[in-house]
mmCIF file with all atom_site columns, C-alpha atoms and ligand atoms in Angstrom:
data_model
loop_
_atom_site.group_PDB
_atom_site.id
_atom_site.type_symbol
_atom_site.label_atom_id
_atom_site.label_alt_id
_atom_site.label_comp_id
_atom_site.label_asym_id
_atom_site.label_entity_id
_atom_site.label_seq_id
_atom_site.pdbx_PDB_ins_code
_atom_site.Cartn_x
_atom_site.Cartn_y
_atom_site.Cartn_z
_atom_site.occupancy
_atom_site.B_iso_or_equiv
_atom_site.pdbx_formal_charge
_atom_site.auth_seq_id
_atom_site.auth_comp_id
_atom_site.auth_asym_id
_atom_site.auth_atom_id
_atom_site.pdbx_PDB_model_num
ATOM   1   C CA  . UNK A 1 1   ? -14.351 21.635 -19.331 1.00 50.00 ? 296 UNK A CA  1
ATOM   2   C CA  . UNK A 1 2   ? -14.556 25.242 -18.865 1.00 54.00 ? 297 UNK A CA  1
ATOM   3   C CA  . UNK A 1 3   ? -11.095 26.386 -17.265 1.00 54.00 ? 298 UNK A CA  1
ATOM   4   C CA  . UNK A 1 4   ? -8.879  27.730 -15.990 1.00 84.00 ? 299 UNK A CA  1
ATOM   5   C CA  . UNK A 1 5   ? -6.920  29.919 -14.235 1.00 90.00 ? 300 UNK A CA  1
ATOM   6   C CA  . UNK A 1 6   ? -5.665  26.717 -12.670 1.00 93.00 ? 301 UNK A CA  1
ATOM   7   C CA  . UNK A 1 7   ? -3.846  25.059 -15.934 1.00 92.00 ? 302 UNK A CA  1
ATOM   8   C CA  . UNK A 1 8   ? -2.187  28.034 -16.276 1.00 91.00 ? 303 UNK A CA  1
ATOM   9   C CA  . UNK A 1 9   ? -1.122  27.456 -12.825 1.00 93.00 ? 304 UNK A CA  1
ATOM   10  C CA  . UNK A 1 10  ? -0.224  23.882 -12.853 1.00 93.00 ? 305 UNK A CA  1
ATOM   11  C CA  . UNK A 1 11  ? 3.405   23.888 -13.086 1.00 93.00 ? 306 UNK A CA  1
ATOM   12  C CA  . UNK A 1 12  ? 4.393   26.329 -11.043 1.00 95.00 ? 307 UNK A CA  1
ATOM   13  C CA  . UNK A 1 13  ? 1.608   26.417 -8.281  1.00 95.00 ? 308 UNK A CA  1
ATOM   14  C CA  . UNK A 1 14  ? 4.574   24.569 -5.964  1.00 95.00 ? 309 UNK A CA  1
ATOM   15  C CA  . UNK A 1 15  ? 6.152   27.544 -4.643  1.00 96.00 ? 310 UNK A CA  1
ATOM   16  C CA  . UNK A 1 16  ? 7.939   27.990 -0.893  1.00 95.00 ? 311 UNK A CA  1
ATOM   17  C CA  . UNK A 1 17  ? 4.791   30.027 0.188   1.00 95.00 ? 312 UNK A CA  1
ATOM   18  C CA  . UNK A 1 18  ? 2.389   27.988 -1.332  1.00 96.00 ? 313 UNK A CA  1
ATOM   19  C CA  . UNK A 1 19  ? 4.732   24.613 0.202   1.00 97.00 ? 314 UNK A CA  1
ATOM   20  C CA  . UNK A 1 20  ? 4.932   26.441 3.363   1.00 97.00 ? 315 UNK A CA  1
ATOM   21  C CA  . UNK A 1 21  ? 1.229   27.460 4.210   1.00 97.00 ? 316 UNK A CA  1
ATOM   22  C CA  . UNK A 1 22  ? 0.597   23.220 3.101   1.00 98.00 ? 317 UNK A CA  1
ATOM   23  C CA  . UNK A 1 23  ? 2.609   22.146 6.189   1.00 98.00 ? 318 UNK A CA  1
ATOM   24  C CA  . UNK A 1 24  ? -0.069  23.929 8.207   1.00 98.00 ? 319 UNK A CA  1
ATOM   25  C CA  . UNK A 1 25  ? -2.660  22.778 6.582   1.00 98.00 ? 320 UNK A CA  1
ATOM   26  C CA  . UNK A 1 26  ? -1.057  18.921 6.873   1.00 98.00 ? 321 UNK A CA  1
ATOM   27  C CA  . UNK A 1 27  ? -0.526  19.332 10.298  1.00 98.00 ? 322 UNK A CA  1
ATOM   28  C CA  . UNK A 1 28  ? -3.823  20.408 10.692  1.00 98.00 ? 323 UNK A CA  1
ATOM   29  C CA  . UNK A 1 29  ? -5.733  17.873 9.147   1.00 98.00 ? 324 UNK A CA  1
ATOM   30  C CA  . UNK A 1 30  ? -3.197  15.389 10.251  1.00 97.00 ? 325 UNK A CA  1
ATOM   31  C CA  . UNK A 1 31  ? -4.883  16.328 14.181  1.00 95.00 ? 326 UNK A CA  1
ATOM   32  C CA  . UNK A 1 32  ? -7.982  15.650 13.289  1.00 95.00 ? 327 UNK A CA  1
ATOM   33  C CA  . UNK A 1 33  ? -7.421  12.046 10.731  1.00 96.00 ? 328 UNK A CA  1
ATOM   34  C CA  . UNK A 1 34  ? -6.598  9.762  13.886  1.00 91.00 ? 329 UNK A CA  1
ATOM   35  C CA  . UNK A 1 35  ? -7.786  6.043  13.414  1.00 93.00 ? 330 UNK A CA  1
ATOM   36  C CA  . UNK A 1 36  ? -8.445  6.595  9.770   1.00 96.00 ? 331 UNK A CA  1
ATOM   37  C CA  . UNK A 1 37  ? -5.928  3.673  8.936   1.00 96.00 ? 332 UNK A CA  1
ATOM   38  C CA  . UNK A 1 38  ? -8.355  2.010  7.248   1.00 97.00 ? 333 UNK A CA  1
ATOM   39  C CA  . UNK A 1 39  ? -10.657 4.841  5.899   1.00 98.00 ? 334 UNK A CA  1
ATOM   40  C CA  . UNK A 1 40  ? -11.000 6.265  1.932   1.00 98.00 ? 335 UNK A CA  1
ATOM   41  C CA  . UNK A 1 41  ? -10.491 9.666  1.310   1.00 98.00 ? 336 UNK A CA  1
ATOM   42  C CA  . UNK A 1 42  ? -11.338 12.596 -1.498  1.00 98.00 ? 337 UNK A CA  1
ATOM   43  C CA  . UNK A 1 43  ? -9.434  14.833 -1.459  1.00 98.00 ? 338 UNK A CA  1
ATOM   44  C CA  . UNK A 1 44  ? -12.101 17.389 -3.752  1.00 98.00 ? 339 UNK A CA  1
ATOM   45  C CA  . UNK A 1 45  ? -10.081 20.155 -5.667  1.00 98.00 ? 340 UNK A CA  1
ATOM   46  C CA  . UNK A 1 46  ? -6.556  18.308 -4.361  1.00 98.00 ? 341 UNK A CA  1
ATOM   47  C CA  . UNK A 1 47  ? -4.215  20.726 -6.836  1.00 98.00 ? 342 UNK A CA  1
ATOM   48  C CA  . UNK A 1 48  ? -0.810  19.208 -6.950  1.00 98.00 ? 343 UNK A CA  1
ATOM   49  C CA  . UNK A 1 49  ? -1.858  17.331 -4.026  1.00 98.00 ? 344 UNK A CA  1
ATOM   50  C CA  . UNK A 1 50  ? 0.611   19.489 -1.348  1.00 98.00 ? 345 UNK A CA  1
ATOM   51  C CA  . UNK A 1 51  ? -1.697  18.616 1.066   1.00 98.00 ? 346 UNK A CA  1
ATOM   52  C CA  . UNK A 1 52  ? -3.222  14.821 1.116   1.00 98.00 ? 347 UNK A CA  1
ATOM   53  C CA  . UNK A 1 53  ? 0.126   13.562 -0.663  1.00 98.00 ? 348 UNK A CA  1
ATOM   54  C CA  . UNK A 1 54  ? 1.428   14.071 2.893   1.00 98.00 ? 349 UNK A CA  1
ATOM   55  C CA  . UNK A 1 55  ? -1.423  11.670 4.335   1.00 98.00 ? 350 UNK A CA  1
ATOM   56  C CA  . UNK A 1 56  ? -0.821  9.021  2.157   1.00 98.00 ? 351 UNK A CA  1
ATOM   57  C CA  . UNK A 1 57  ? 0.080   7.515  5.443   1.00 97.00 ? 352 UNK A CA  1
ATOM   58  C CA  . UNK A 1 58  ? -2.637  7.967  7.767   1.00 98.00 ? 353 UNK A CA  1
ATOM   59  C CA  . UNK A 1 59  ? -5.664  6.083  5.188   1.00 98.00 ? 354 UNK A CA  1
ATOM   60  C CA  . UNK A 1 60  ? -6.444  3.797  3.597   1.00 98.00 ? 355 UNK A CA  1
ATOM   61  C CA  . UNK A 1 61  ? -6.769  5.470  0.629   1.00 98.00 ? 356 UNK A CA  1
ATOM   62  C CA  . UNK A 1 62  ? -6.861  8.802  -1.124  1.00 98.00 ? 357 UNK A CA  1
ATOM   63  C CA  . UNK A 1 63  ? -8.564  9.846  -4.521  1.00 98.00 ? 358 UNK A CA  1
ATOM   64  C CA  . UNK A 1 64  ? -7.573  13.244 -5.630  1.00 98.00 ? 359 UNK A CA  1
ATOM   65  C CA  . UNK A 1 65  ? -10.230 14.964 -7.694  1.00 98.00 ? 360 UNK A CA  1
ATOM   66  C CA  . UNK A 1 66  ? -9.570  18.449 -9.158  1.00 98.00 ? 361 UNK A CA  1
ATOM   67  C CA  . UNK A 1 67  ? -11.330 20.729 -12.698 1.00 97.00 ? 362 UNK A CA  1
ATOM   68  C CA  . UNK A 1 68  ? -7.872  20.940 -14.013 1.00 97.00 ? 363 UNK A CA  1
ATOM   69  C CA  . UNK A 1 69  ? -5.645  18.768 -16.129 1.00 96.00 ? 364 UNK A CA  1
ATOM   70  C CA  . UNK A 1 70  ? -3.162  20.048 -15.218 1.00 97.00 ? 365 UNK A CA  1
ATOM   71  C CA  . UNK A 1 71  ? -2.681  20.563 -11.870 1.00 97.00 ? 366 UNK A CA  1
ATOM   72  C CA  . UNK A 1 72  ? -3.620  16.633 -11.704 1.00 98.00 ? 367 UNK A CA  1
ATOM   73  C CA  . UNK A 1 73  ? -0.414  15.693 -14.038 1.00 97.00 ? 368 UNK A CA  1
ATOM   74  C CA  . UNK A 1 74  ? 1.555   18.050 -11.924 1.00 98.00 ? 369 UNK A CA  1
ATOM   75  C CA  . UNK A 1 75  ? -0.526  15.007 -8.763  1.00 98.00 ? 370 UNK A CA  1
ATOM   76  C CA  . UNK A 1 76  ? 0.183   11.858 -11.303 1.00 98.00 ? 371 UNK A CA  1
ATOM   77  C CA  . UNK A 1 77  ? 4.090   12.753 -11.169 1.00 98.00 ? 372 UNK A CA  1
ATOM   78  C CA  . UNK A 1 78  ? 4.526   12.933 -7.796  1.00 98.00 ? 373 UNK A CA  1
ATOM   79  C CA  . UNK A 1 79  ? 2.686   9.457  -6.656  1.00 98.00 ? 374 UNK A CA  1
ATOM   80  C CA  . UNK A 1 80  ? 4.725   7.860  -9.939  1.00 98.00 ? 375 UNK A CA  1
ATOM   81  C CA  . UNK A 1 81  ? 8.159   9.132  -8.892  1.00 98.00 ? 376 UNK A CA  1
ATOM   82  C CA  . UNK A 1 82  ? 7.499   8.681  -4.732  1.00 98.00 ? 377 UNK A CA  1
ATOM   83  C CA  . UNK A 1 83  ? 5.708   5.604  -5.531  1.00 98.00 ? 378 UNK A CA  1
ATOM   84  C CA  . UNK A 1 84  ? 2.867   6.141  -3.477  1.00 98.00 ? 379 UNK A CA  1
ATOM   85  C CA  . UNK A 1 85  ? 0.825   2.933  -3.434  1.00 98.00 ? 380 UNK A CA  1
ATOM   86  C CA  . UNK A 1 86  ? -2.645  4.149  -2.175  1.00 98.00 ? 381 UNK A CA  1
ATOM   87  C CA  . UNK A 1 87  ? -3.689  7.049  -4.163  1.00 98.00 ? 382 UNK A CA  1
ATOM   88  C CA  . UNK A 1 88  ? -4.604  7.974  -7.623  1.00 98.00 ? 383 UNK A CA  1
ATOM   89  C CA  . UNK A 1 89  ? -6.384  11.207 -9.283  1.00 98.00 ? 384 UNK A CA  1
ATOM   90  C CA  . UNK A 1 90  ? -9.697  11.544 -11.180 1.00 98.00 ? 385 UNK A CA  1
ATOM   91  C CA  . UNK A 1 91  ? -10.404 15.412 -13.687 1.00 97.00 ? 386 UNK A CA  1
ATOM   92  C CA  . UNK A 1 92  ? -14.386 16.207 -12.521 1.00 97.00 ? 387 UNK A CA  1
ATOM   93  C CA  . UNK A 1 93  ? -15.707 18.808 -11.568 1.00 97.00 ? 388 UNK A CA  1
ATOM   94  C CA  . UNK A 1 94  ? -18.767 18.045 -9.104  1.00 98.00 ? 389 UNK A CA  1
ATOM   95  C CA  . UNK A 1 95  ? -20.412 21.208 -9.581  1.00 97.00 ? 390 UNK A CA  1
ATOM   96  C CA  . UNK A 1 96  ? -21.410 19.978 -13.288 1.00 96.00 ? 391 UNK A CA  1
ATOM   97  C CA  . UNK A 1 97  ? -21.693 16.160 -12.867 1.00 93.00 ? 392 UNK A CA  1
ATOM   98  C CA  . UNK A 1 98  ? -21.346 13.660 -9.653  1.00 92.00 ? 393 UNK A CA  1
ATOM   99  C CA  . UNK A 1 99  ? -19.592 10.464 -10.112 1.00 91.00 ? 394 UNK A CA  1
ATOM   100 C CA  . UNK A 1 100 ? -20.851 7.591  -8.378  1.00 93.00 ? 395 UNK A CA  1
ATOM   101 C CA  . UNK A 1 101 ? -18.741 7.827  -5.940  1.00 96.00 ? 396 UNK A CA  1
ATOM   102 C CA  . UNK A 1 102 ? -18.410 7.108  -2.110  1.00 97.00 ? 397 UNK A CA  1
ATOM   103 C CA  . UNK A 1 103 ? -16.263 8.078  0.551   1.00 98.00 ? 398 UNK A CA  1
ATOM   104 C CA  . UNK A 1 104 ? -15.950 7.946  4.318   1.00 98.00 ? 399 UNK A CA  1
ATOM   105 C CA  . UNK A 1 105 ? -14.095 11.248 4.547   1.00 98.00 ? 400 UNK A CA  1
ATOM   106 C CA  . UNK A 1 106 ? -14.375 14.492 2.261   1.00 98.00 ? 401 UNK A CA  1
ATOM   107 C CA  . UNK A 1 107 ? -11.257 17.097 2.668   1.00 98.00 ? 402 UNK A CA  1
ATOM   108 C CA  . UNK A 1 108 ? -11.375 20.420 0.592   1.00 98.00 ? 403 UNK A CA  1
ATOM   109 C CA  . UNK A 1 109 ? -8.213  22.617 1.190   1.00 98.00 ? 404 UNK A CA  1
ATOM   110 C CA  . UNK A 1 110 ? -8.606  26.050 0.298   1.00 98.00 ? 405 UNK A CA  1
ATOM   111 C CA  . UNK A 1 111 ? -11.110 25.260 -2.658  1.00 98.00 ? 406 UNK A CA  1
ATOM   112 C CA  . UNK A 1 112 ? -14.864 25.931 -1.219  1.00 98.00 ? 407 UNK A CA  1
ATOM   113 C CA  . UNK A 1 113 ? -13.828 29.804 -2.277  1.00 98.00 ? 408 UNK A CA  1
ATOM   114 C CA  . UNK A 1 114 ? -13.972 29.380 -5.636  1.00 97.00 ? 409 UNK A CA  1
ATOM   115 C CA  . UNK A 1 115 ? -16.897 27.649 -5.846  1.00 98.00 ? 410 UNK A CA  1
ATOM   116 C CA  . UNK A 1 116 ? -19.859 29.781 -6.515  1.00 97.00 ? 411 UNK A CA  1
ATOM   117 C CA  . UNK A 1 117 ? -22.530 28.014 -4.690  1.00 98.00 ? 412 UNK A CA  1
ATOM   118 C CA  . UNK A 1 118 ? -21.664 26.966 -1.583  1.00 98.00 ? 413 UNK A CA  1
ATOM   119 C CA  . UNK A 1 119 ? -24.535 25.291 -0.720  1.00 98.00 ? 414 UNK A CA  1
ATOM   120 C CA  . UNK A 1 120 ? -25.014 23.346 -3.762  1.00 98.00 ? 415 UNK A CA  1
ATOM   121 C CA  . UNK A 1 121 ? -21.734 21.595 -3.514  1.00 98.00 ? 416 UNK A CA  1
ATOM   122 C CA  . UNK A 1 122 ? -22.036 20.869 0.332   1.00 98.00 ? 417 UNK A CA  1
ATOM   123 C CA  . UNK A 1 123 ? -24.947 19.347 -0.252  1.00 98.00 ? 418 UNK A CA  1
ATOM   124 C CA  . UNK A 1 124 ? -23.439 17.648 -2.594  1.00 98.00 ? 419 UNK A CA  1
ATOM   125 C CA  . UNK A 1 125 ? -20.601 16.485 -0.941  1.00 98.00 ? 420 UNK A CA  1
ATOM   126 C CA  . UNK A 1 126 ? -22.750 15.234 1.237   1.00 98.00 ? 421 UNK A CA  1
ATOM   127 C CA  . UNK A 1 127 ? -24.879 13.206 -0.986  1.00 98.00 ? 422 UNK A CA  1
ATOM   128 C CA  . UNK A 1 128 ? -21.705 11.589 -1.721  1.00 98.00 ? 423 UNK A CA  1
ATOM   129 C CA  . UNK A 1 129 ? -20.168 10.255 2.336   1.00 98.00 ? 424 UNK A CA  1
ATOM   130 C CA  . UNK A 1 130 ? -20.452 6.990  4.297   1.00 98.00 ? 425 UNK A CA  1
ATOM   131 C CA  . UNK A 1 131 ? -23.587 7.625  7.197   1.00 98.00 ? 426 UNK A CA  1
ATOM   132 C CA  . UNK A 1 132 ? -20.609 8.141  9.831   1.00 97.00 ? 427 UNK A CA  1
ATOM   133 C CA  . UNK A 1 133 ? -18.499 9.713  7.183   1.00 98.00 ? 428 UNK A CA  1
ATOM   134 C CA  . UNK A 1 134 ? -16.876 13.186 7.359   1.00 98.00 ? 429 UNK A CA  1
ATOM   135 C CA  . UNK A 1 135 ? -16.016 16.139 5.530   1.00 98.00 ? 430 UNK A CA  1
ATOM   136 C CA  . UNK A 1 136 ? -12.905 18.654 6.535   1.00 98.00 ? 431 UNK A CA  1
ATOM   137 C CA  . UNK A 1 137 ? -12.717 22.066 5.273   1.00 98.00 ? 432 UNK A CA  1
ATOM   138 C CA  . UNK A 1 138 ? -9.763  24.148 5.394   1.00 98.00 ? 433 UNK A CA  1
ATOM   139 C CA  . UNK A 1 139 ? -10.366 28.045 4.286   1.00 98.00 ? 434 UNK A CA  1
ATOM   140 C CA  . UNK A 1 140 ? -10.060 31.828 5.208   1.00 97.00 ? 435 UNK A CA  1
ATOM   141 C CA  . UNK A 1 141 ? -12.072 33.587 7.742   1.00 98.00 ? 436 UNK A CA  1
ATOM   142 C CA  . UNK A 1 142 ? -14.620 35.739 6.392   1.00 97.00 ? 437 UNK A CA  1
ATOM   143 C CA  . UNK A 1 143 ? -12.018 39.056 5.287   1.00 94.00 ? 438 UNK A CA  1
ATOM   144 C CA  . UNK A 1 144 ? -13.781 42.725 4.415   1.00 92.00 ? 439 UNK A CA  1
ATOM   145 C CA  . UNK A 1 145 ? -10.440 43.143 2.861   1.00 91.00 ? 440 UNK A CA  1
ATOM   146 C CA  . UNK A 1 146 ? -10.416 41.127 -0.117  1.00 91.00 ? 441 UNK A CA  1
ATOM   147 C CA  . UNK A 1 147 ? -12.953 41.004 -3.514  1.00 92.00 ? 442 UNK A CA  1
ATOM   148 C CA  . UNK A 1 148 ? -12.752 40.052 -6.136  1.00 91.00 ? 443 UNK A CA  1
ATOM   149 C CA  . UNK A 1 149 ? -15.298 38.618 -8.671  1.00 90.00 ? 444 UNK A CA  1
ATOM   150 C CA  . UNK A 1 150 ? -14.842 34.906 -8.419  1.00 91.00 ? 445 UNK A CA  1
ATOM   151 C CA  . UNK A 1 151 ? -13.642 34.586 -5.205  1.00 94.00 ? 446 UNK A CA  1
ATOM   152 C CA  . UNK A 1 152 ? -15.006 34.351 -1.760  1.00 97.00 ? 447 UNK A CA  1
ATOM   153 C CA  . UNK A 1 153 ? -13.792 36.304 0.310   1.00 96.00 ? 448 UNK A CA  1
ATOM   154 C CA  . UNK A 1 154 ? -13.221 33.769 2.982   1.00 97.00 ? 449 UNK A CA  1
ATOM   155 C CA  . UNK A 1 155 ? -16.373 32.472 5.288   1.00 98.00 ? 450 UNK A CA  1
ATOM   156 C CA  . UNK A 1 156 ? -17.969 33.546 8.769   1.00 98.00 ? 451 UNK A CA  1
ATOM   157 C CA  . UNK A 1 157 ? -18.148 30.567 11.010  1.00 98.00 ? 452 UNK A CA  1
ATOM   158 C CA  . UNK A 1 158 ? -22.062 30.622 12.059  1.00 98.00 ? 453 UNK A CA  1
ATOM   159 C CA  . UNK A 1 159 ? -23.197 31.185 8.351   1.00 98.00 ? 454 UNK A CA  1
ATOM   160 C CA  . UNK A 1 160 ? -20.816 28.252 6.717   1.00 98.00 ? 455 UNK A CA  1
ATOM   161 C CA  . UNK A 1 161 ? -21.857 25.838 9.700   1.00 98.00 ? 456 UNK A CA  1
ATOM   162 C CA  . UNK A 1 162 ? -25.522 26.585 9.267   1.00 98.00 ? 457 UNK A CA  1
ATOM   163 C CA  . UNK A 1 163 ? -25.449 25.549 5.505   1.00 98.00 ? 458 UNK A CA  1
ATOM   164 C CA  . UNK A 1 164 ? -23.048 22.755 6.753   1.00 98.00 ? 459 UNK A CA  1
ATOM   165 C CA  . UNK A 1 165 ? -26.435 21.835 9.177   1.00 98.00 ? 460 UNK A CA  1
ATOM   166 C CA  . UNK A 1 166 ? -28.824 22.482 6.320   1.00 98.00 ? 461 UNK A CA  1
ATOM   167 C CA  . UNK A 1 167 ? -26.865 20.125 3.723   1.00 98.00 ? 462 UNK A CA  1
ATOM   168 C CA  . UNK A 1 168 ? -27.814 17.499 6.540   1.00 98.00 ? 463 UNK A CA  1
ATOM   169 C CA  . UNK A 1 169 ? -23.857 17.008 8.960   1.00 98.00 ? 464 UNK A CA  1
ATOM   170 C CA  . UNK A 1 170 ? -25.059 16.241 12.633  1.00 98.00 ? 465 UNK A CA  1
ATOM   171 C CA  . UNK A 1 171 ? -22.490 18.430 13.799  1.00 98.00 ? 466 UNK A CA  1
ATOM   172 C CA  . UNK A 1 172 ? -19.603 20.966 12.801  1.00 98.00 ? 467 UNK A CA  1
ATOM   173 C CA  . UNK A 1 173 ? -16.349 21.575 15.180  1.00 98.00 ? 468 UNK A CA  1
ATOM   174 C CA  . UNK A 1 174 ? -14.925 24.895 13.658  1.00 98.00 ? 469 UNK A CA  1
ATOM   175 C CA  . UNK A 1 175 ? -11.446 26.670 15.024  1.00 98.00 ? 470 UNK A CA  1
ATOM   176 C CA  . UNK A 1 176 ? -9.363  28.599 13.140  1.00 98.00 ? 471 UNK A CA  1
ATOM   177 C CA  . UNK A 1 177 ? -5.788  27.897 13.184  1.00 98.00 ? 472 UNK A CA  1
ATOM   178 C CA  . UNK A 1 178 ? -3.428  30.257 11.815  1.00 97.00 ? 473 UNK A CA  1
ATOM   179 C CA  . UNK A 1 179 ? -2.600  33.801 11.145  1.00 97.00 ? 474 UNK A CA  1
ATOM   180 C CA  . UNK A 1 180 ? -0.442  34.430 8.883   1.00 95.00 ? 475 UNK A CA  1
ATOM   181 C CA  . UNK A 1 181 ? 0.824   37.295 6.798   1.00 94.00 ? 476 UNK A CA  1
ATOM   182 C CA  . UNK A 1 182 ? 0.236   37.702 2.677   1.00 93.00 ? 477 UNK A CA  1
ATOM   183 C CA  . UNK A 1 183 ? -1.413  34.594 2.503   1.00 93.00 ? 478 UNK A CA  1
ATOM   184 C CA  . UNK A 1 184 ? -5.192  35.509 0.936   1.00 93.00 ? 479 UNK A CA  1
ATOM   185 C CA  . UNK A 1 185 ? -4.332  37.654 -2.478  1.00 91.00 ? 480 UNK A CA  1
ATOM   186 C CA  . UNK A 1 186 ? -1.549  39.397 -0.237  1.00 90.00 ? 481 UNK A CA  1
ATOM   187 C CA  . UNK A 1 187 ? -3.241  39.939 2.577   1.00 92.00 ? 482 UNK A CA  1
ATOM   188 C CA  . UNK A 1 188 ? -3.018  38.890 6.343   1.00 94.00 ? 483 UNK A CA  1
ATOM   189 C CA  . UNK A 1 189 ? -5.657  36.636 6.956   1.00 96.00 ? 484 UNK A CA  1
ATOM   190 C CA  . UNK A 1 190 ? -6.295  33.449 8.983   1.00 97.00 ? 485 UNK A CA  1
ATOM   191 C CA  . UNK A 1 191 ? -7.199  30.336 8.449   1.00 98.00 ? 486 UNK A CA  1
ATOM   192 C CA  . UNK A 1 192 ? -9.630  27.551 9.554   1.00 98.00 ? 487 UNK A CA  1
ATOM   193 C CA  . UNK A 1 193 ? -10.879 24.254 9.767   1.00 98.00 ? 488 UNK A CA  1
ATOM   194 C CA  . UNK A 1 194 ? -14.164 23.029 10.074  1.00 98.00 ? 489 UNK A CA  1
ATOM   195 C CA  . UNK A 1 195 ? -15.148 19.538 10.528  1.00 98.00 ? 490 UNK A CA  1
ATOM   196 C CA  . UNK A 1 196 ? -18.557 18.076 9.737   1.00 98.00 ? 491 UNK A CA  1
ATOM   197 C CA  . UNK A 1 197 ? -19.891 15.129 10.734  1.00 98.00 ? 492 UNK A CA  1
ATOM   198 C CA  . UNK A 1 198 ? -22.671 12.384 8.340   1.00 98.00 ? 493 UNK A CA  1
HETATM 199 C C1  . SAM B 2 .   ? -5.867  26.823 -4.358  1.00 55.25 ? 262 SAM B C1  1
HETATM 200 S S1  . SAM B 2 .   ? -5.707  25.338 -5.310  1.00 55.25 ? 262 SAM B S1  1
HETATM 201 C C2  . SAM B 2 .   ? -5.671  23.880 -3.257  1.00 55.25 ? 262 SAM B C2  1
HETATM 202 C C3  . SAM B 2 .   ? -4.934  23.057 -4.164  1.00 55.25 ? 262 SAM B C3  1
HETATM 203 C C4  . SAM B 2 .   ? -4.845  22.146 -2.828  1.00 55.25 ? 262 SAM B C4  1
HETATM 204 N N1  . SAM B 2 .   ? -6.213  21.687 -1.981  1.00 55.25 ? 262 SAM B N1  1
HETATM 205 C C5  . SAM B 2 .   ? -4.579  22.722 -1.668  1.00 55.25 ? 262 SAM B C5  1
HETATM 206 O O1  . SAM B 2 .   ? -4.548  22.724 -0.702  1.00 55.25 ? 262 SAM B O1  1
HETATM 207 O O2  . SAM B 2 .   ? -2.525  22.678 -1.709  1.00 55.25 ? 262 SAM B O2  1
HETATM 208 C C6  . SAM B 2 .   ? -7.792  25.631 -5.371  1.00 55.25 ? 262 SAM B C6  1
HETATM 209 C C7  . SAM B 2 .   ? -7.948  23.910 -6.457  1.00 55.25 ? 262 SAM B C7  1
HETATM 210 O O3  . SAM B 2 .   ? -8.914  24.131 -6.961  1.00 55.25 ? 262 SAM B O3  1
HETATM 211 C C8  . SAM B 2 .   ? -9.368  23.666 -7.681  1.00 55.25 ? 262 SAM B C8  1
HETATM 212 N N2  . SAM B 2 .   ? -11.025 23.779 -8.507  1.00 55.25 ? 262 SAM B N2  1
HETATM 213 C C9  . SAM B 2 .   ? -11.894 24.697 -8.384  1.00 55.25 ? 262 SAM B C9  1
HETATM 214 N N3  . SAM B 2 .   ? -12.921 24.989 -8.829  1.00 55.25 ? 262 SAM B N3  1
HETATM 215 C C10 . SAM B 2 .   ? -12.719 23.623 -8.559  1.00 55.25 ? 262 SAM B C10 1
HETATM 216 C C11 . SAM B 2 .   ? -14.619 22.824 -8.736  1.00 55.25 ? 262 SAM B C11 1
HETATM 217 N N4  . SAM B 2 .   ? -15.382 23.352 -8.802  1.00 55.25 ? 262 SAM B N4  1
HETATM 218 N N5  . SAM B 2 .   ? -13.801 21.402 -8.451  1.00 55.25 ? 262 SAM B N5  1
HETATM 219 C C12 . SAM B 2 .   ? -12.658 20.363 -8.817  1.00 55.25 ? 262 SAM B C12 1
HETATM 220 N N6  . SAM B 2 .   ? -11.151 21.326 -8.569  1.00 55.25 ? 262 SAM B N6  1
HETATM 221 C C13 . SAM B 2 .   ? -11.984 22.664 -8.330  1.00 55.25 ? 262 SAM B C13 1
HETATM 222 C C14 . SAM B 2 .   ? -8.499  23.669 -8.627  1.00 55.25 ? 262 SAM B C14 1
HETATM 223 O O4  . SAM B 2 .   ? -8.716  23.611 -10.164 1.00 55.25 ? 262 SAM B O4  1
HETATM 224 C C15 . SAM B 2 .   ? -7.714  24.715 -7.912  1.00 55.25 ? 262 SAM B C15 1
HETATM 225 O O5  . SAM B 2 .   ? -6.388  23.527 -7.901  1.00 55.25 ? 262 SAM B O5  1
#
């Protein structure tokens, strides 16, 4: 797989700052995962598992998917070390090819901003969900202070909601849940959580 800046940073990805931010994300996501004990969850762009490996007690199974093999190596080491029996990893990039997978819940935490074609990945994830399934996106709100050739500068709520509806989702609840200093390319920023139902 052509990549990857994340391969180079995998071993030093889990900094204090990222772990703190992940805690905030975990709290927001957990609130949306009540009554999910029997559900399968794909954490797409899982990285080192900072978010989903804290959710193994609230869902039935977790598949951590990432296009960086090195990030997954770190995640796998945590799974083995902590003895998490319901989590596995998969090295894949759904923008390149889509395996025959189905899930009840798909989570994307700080990943959509790294994927150039938003509409296409939303459609792919929609197709992968079971009927009634849930897509949870955590990402940054639109931030005009940021300008980077490979990263979206966040997302405007209305625009993203329209894209989710176009992909086929019946409904989307979206809210900004956190404001932080220097959290998005060294700029102050806010984060949203969007929950869409197929
Ligand atoms: C900023 S990290 C977020 C990691 C984790 N979700 C978290 O919140 O801590 C972005 C992750 O997305 C992965 N990623 C980027 N583009 C991807 C793609 N097209 N397919 C799968 N993973 C991708 C990167 O390899 C990286 O691990």
